């Protein structure tokens, strides 16, 4: 139980440090998630109008609200994804630093160094 509390506390302080250094405004507002969310907002309101047998563009305020909500959700998804990637990179770097004996930095051998030259039988 004590190990879990220490790990959680360390991750919380690490996430705060990563958040301040890397993620404080790193996400652009127009990214693929905001565009996908905006398109989802437009299509959902259009499908709703089509199902009610109204003109597709009727109630333009619904389209604007759908785009706004979709873009906001997409922006938050991009922030969450960047935070998760930053935590993963940090934890992998910390693991590699603590267990450097498991990782050798010398270049890997090629197949020729293992097997020698290749002489096919004819």
Tab-separated table of C-alpha atoms in Angstrom:
chain	number	residue	atom	x	y	z
A	1	UNK	CA	0.000	0.000	0.000
A	2	UNK	CA	2.836	2.361	0.838
A	3	UNK	CA	4.504	1.726	-2.523
A	4	UNK	CA	1.321	2.622	-4.375
A	5	UNK	CA	0.950	5.903	-2.470
A	6	UNK	CA	4.548	6.875	-3.192
A	7	UNK	CA	4.172	6.007	-6.864
A	8	UNK	CA	0.961	7.987	-7.141
A	9	UNK	CA	2.504	10.992	-5.414
A	10	UNK	CA	5.597	10.807	-7.617
A	11	UNK	CA	3.461	10.577	-10.755
A	12	UNK	CA	1.385	13.545	-9.626
A	13	UNK	CA	4.453	15.732	-9.080
A	14	UNK	CA	5.939	14.486	-12.347
A	15	UNK	CA	2.741	15.265	-14.238
A	16	UNK	CA	2.713	18.775	-12.776
A	17	UNK	CA	6.331	19.310	-13.819
A	18	UNK	CA	5.697	17.939	-17.300
A	19	UNK	CA	2.550	20.031	-17.559
A	20	UNK	CA	4.431	23.233	-16.732
A	21	UNK	CA	7.430	22.553	-18.944
A	22	UNK	CA	6.017	20.919	-22.032
A	23	UNK	CA	2.275	21.267	-22.144
A	24	UNK	CA	1.639	24.845	-21.105
A	25	UNK	CA	0.193	25.893	-24.441
A	26	UNK	CA	1.913	23.276	-26.582
A	27	UNK	CA	-1.335	22.137	-28.191
A	28	UNK	CA	-2.417	24.130	-31.235
A	29	UNK	CA	-6.077	25.025	-31.356
A	30	UNK	CA	-6.578	23.850	-34.929
A	31	UNK	CA	-5.433	20.246	-34.938
A	32	UNK	CA	-6.958	17.089	-36.322
A	33	UNK	CA	-9.129	16.513	-33.263
A	34	UNK	CA	-10.737	19.951	-33.348
A	35	UNK	CA	-11.421	19.626	-37.062
A	36	UNK	CA	-12.897	16.137	-36.633
A	37	UNK	CA	-14.967	17.373	-33.682
A	38	UNK	CA	-16.251	20.331	-35.704
A	39	UNK	CA	-17.212	18.085	-38.595
A	40	UNK	CA	-18.946	15.768	-36.175
A	41	UNK	CA	-20.949	18.704	-34.814
A	42	UNK	CA	-22.056	19.765	-38.289
A	43	UNK	CA	-22.959	16.256	-39.430
A	44	UNK	CA	-24.810	15.383	-36.229
A	45	UNK	CA	-27.047	18.454	-36.508
A	46	UNK	CA	-27.563	17.818	-40.231
A	47	UNK	CA	-28.552	14.190	-39.600
A	48	UNK	CA	-30.900	15.331	-36.849
A	49	UNK	CA	-32.592	17.733	-39.258
A	50	UNK	CA	-32.790	15.075	-41.968
A	51	UNK	CA	-34.409	12.576	-39.608
A	52	UNK	CA	-37.066	15.135	-38.683
A	53	UNK	CA	-37.647	15.847	-42.409
A	54	UNK	CA	-36.509	19.429	-42.155
A	55	UNK	CA	-34.112	21.145	-44.542
A	56	UNK	CA	-30.585	20.035	-43.724
A	57	UNK	CA	-29.303	23.532	-42.967
A	58	UNK	CA	-32.375	24.614	-40.965
A	59	UNK	CA	-31.626	25.925	-37.509
A	60	UNK	CA	-28.184	27.291	-38.238
A	61	UNK	CA	-27.645	27.974	-34.525
A	62	UNK	CA	-27.611	24.195	-33.937
A	63	UNK	CA	-24.778	23.844	-36.428
A	64	UNK	CA	-22.754	26.577	-34.735
A	65	UNK	CA	-23.322	25.074	-31.290
A	66	UNK	CA	-22.396	21.610	-32.577
A	67	UNK	CA	-19.177	22.905	-34.146
A	68	UNK	CA	-18.260	24.784	-30.967
A	69	UNK	CA	-18.837	21.807	-28.698
A	70	UNK	CA	-17.077	19.418	-31.078
A	71	UNK	CA	-14.023	21.666	-31.383
A	72	UNK	CA	-13.830	22.125	-27.608
A	73	UNK	CA	-13.987	18.368	-27.027
A	74	UNK	CA	-11.366	17.834	-29.748
A	75	UNK	CA	-9.051	20.393	-28.120
A	76	UNK	CA	-9.380	18.676	-24.745
A	77	UNK	CA	-8.678	15.275	-26.345
A	78	UNK	CA	-5.498	16.688	-27.917
A	79	UNK	CA	-4.393	18.080	-24.540
A	80	UNK	CA	-5.071	14.739	-22.854
A	81	UNK	CA	-3.152	12.864	-25.551
A	82	UNK	CA	-0.136	15.167	-25.262
A	83	UNK	CA	-0.159	14.783	-21.486
A	84	UNK	CA	-0.249	10.996	-21.748
A	85	UNK	CA	2.585	10.956	-24.301
A	86	UNK	CA	4.663	13.262	-22.099
A	87	UNK	CA	4.119	11.030	-19.067
A	88	UNK	CA	5.039	7.939	-21.087
A	89	UNK	CA	8.222	9.532	-22.416
A	90	UNK	CA	9.159	10.690	-18.927
A	91	UNK	CA	8.553	7.278	-17.343
A	92	UNK	CA	10.438	5.431	-20.079
A	93	UNK	CA	13.368	7.824	-19.737
A	94	UNK	CA	13.356	7.393	-15.983
A	95	UNK	CA	13.224	3.600	-16.349
A	96	UNK	CA	16.103	3.641	-18.806
A	97	UNK	CA	18.106	5.898	-16.504
A	98	UNK	CA	17.556	3.656	-13.474
A	99	UNK	CA	18.178	0.408	-15.369
A	100	UNK	CA	20.977	1.460	-17.674
A	101	UNK	CA	22.595	-1.966	-17.337
A	102	UNK	CA	19.711	-3.438	-19.373
A	103	UNK	CA	20.296	-1.097	-22.319
A	104	UNK	CA	23.538	-1.165	-24.237
A	105	UNK	CA	24.285	1.775	-26.486
A	106	UNK	CA	26.600	-0.059	-28.846
A	107	UNK	CA	25.227	-0.568	-32.349
A	108	UNK	CA	23.534	-3.857	-33.046
A	109	UNK	CA	25.284	-6.472	-35.140
A	110	UNK	CA	24.275	-7.074	-38.704
A	111	UNK	CA	23.383	-10.463	-40.120
A	112	UNK	CA	26.763	-10.686	-41.842
A	113	UNK	CA	28.583	-10.260	-38.526
A	114	UNK	CA	26.602	-13.174	-37.082
A	115	UNK	CA	26.669	-15.584	-40.006
A	116	UNK	CA	29.575	-14.460	-42.144
A	117	UNK	CA	29.407	-14.222	-45.900
A	118	UNK	CA	26.598	-15.923	-47.762
A	119	UNK	CA	27.552	-18.604	-50.283
A	120	UNK	CA	24.506	-20.154	-51.941
A	121	UNK	CA	24.736	-23.753	-53.053
A	122	UNK	CA	24.557	-24.229	-56.780
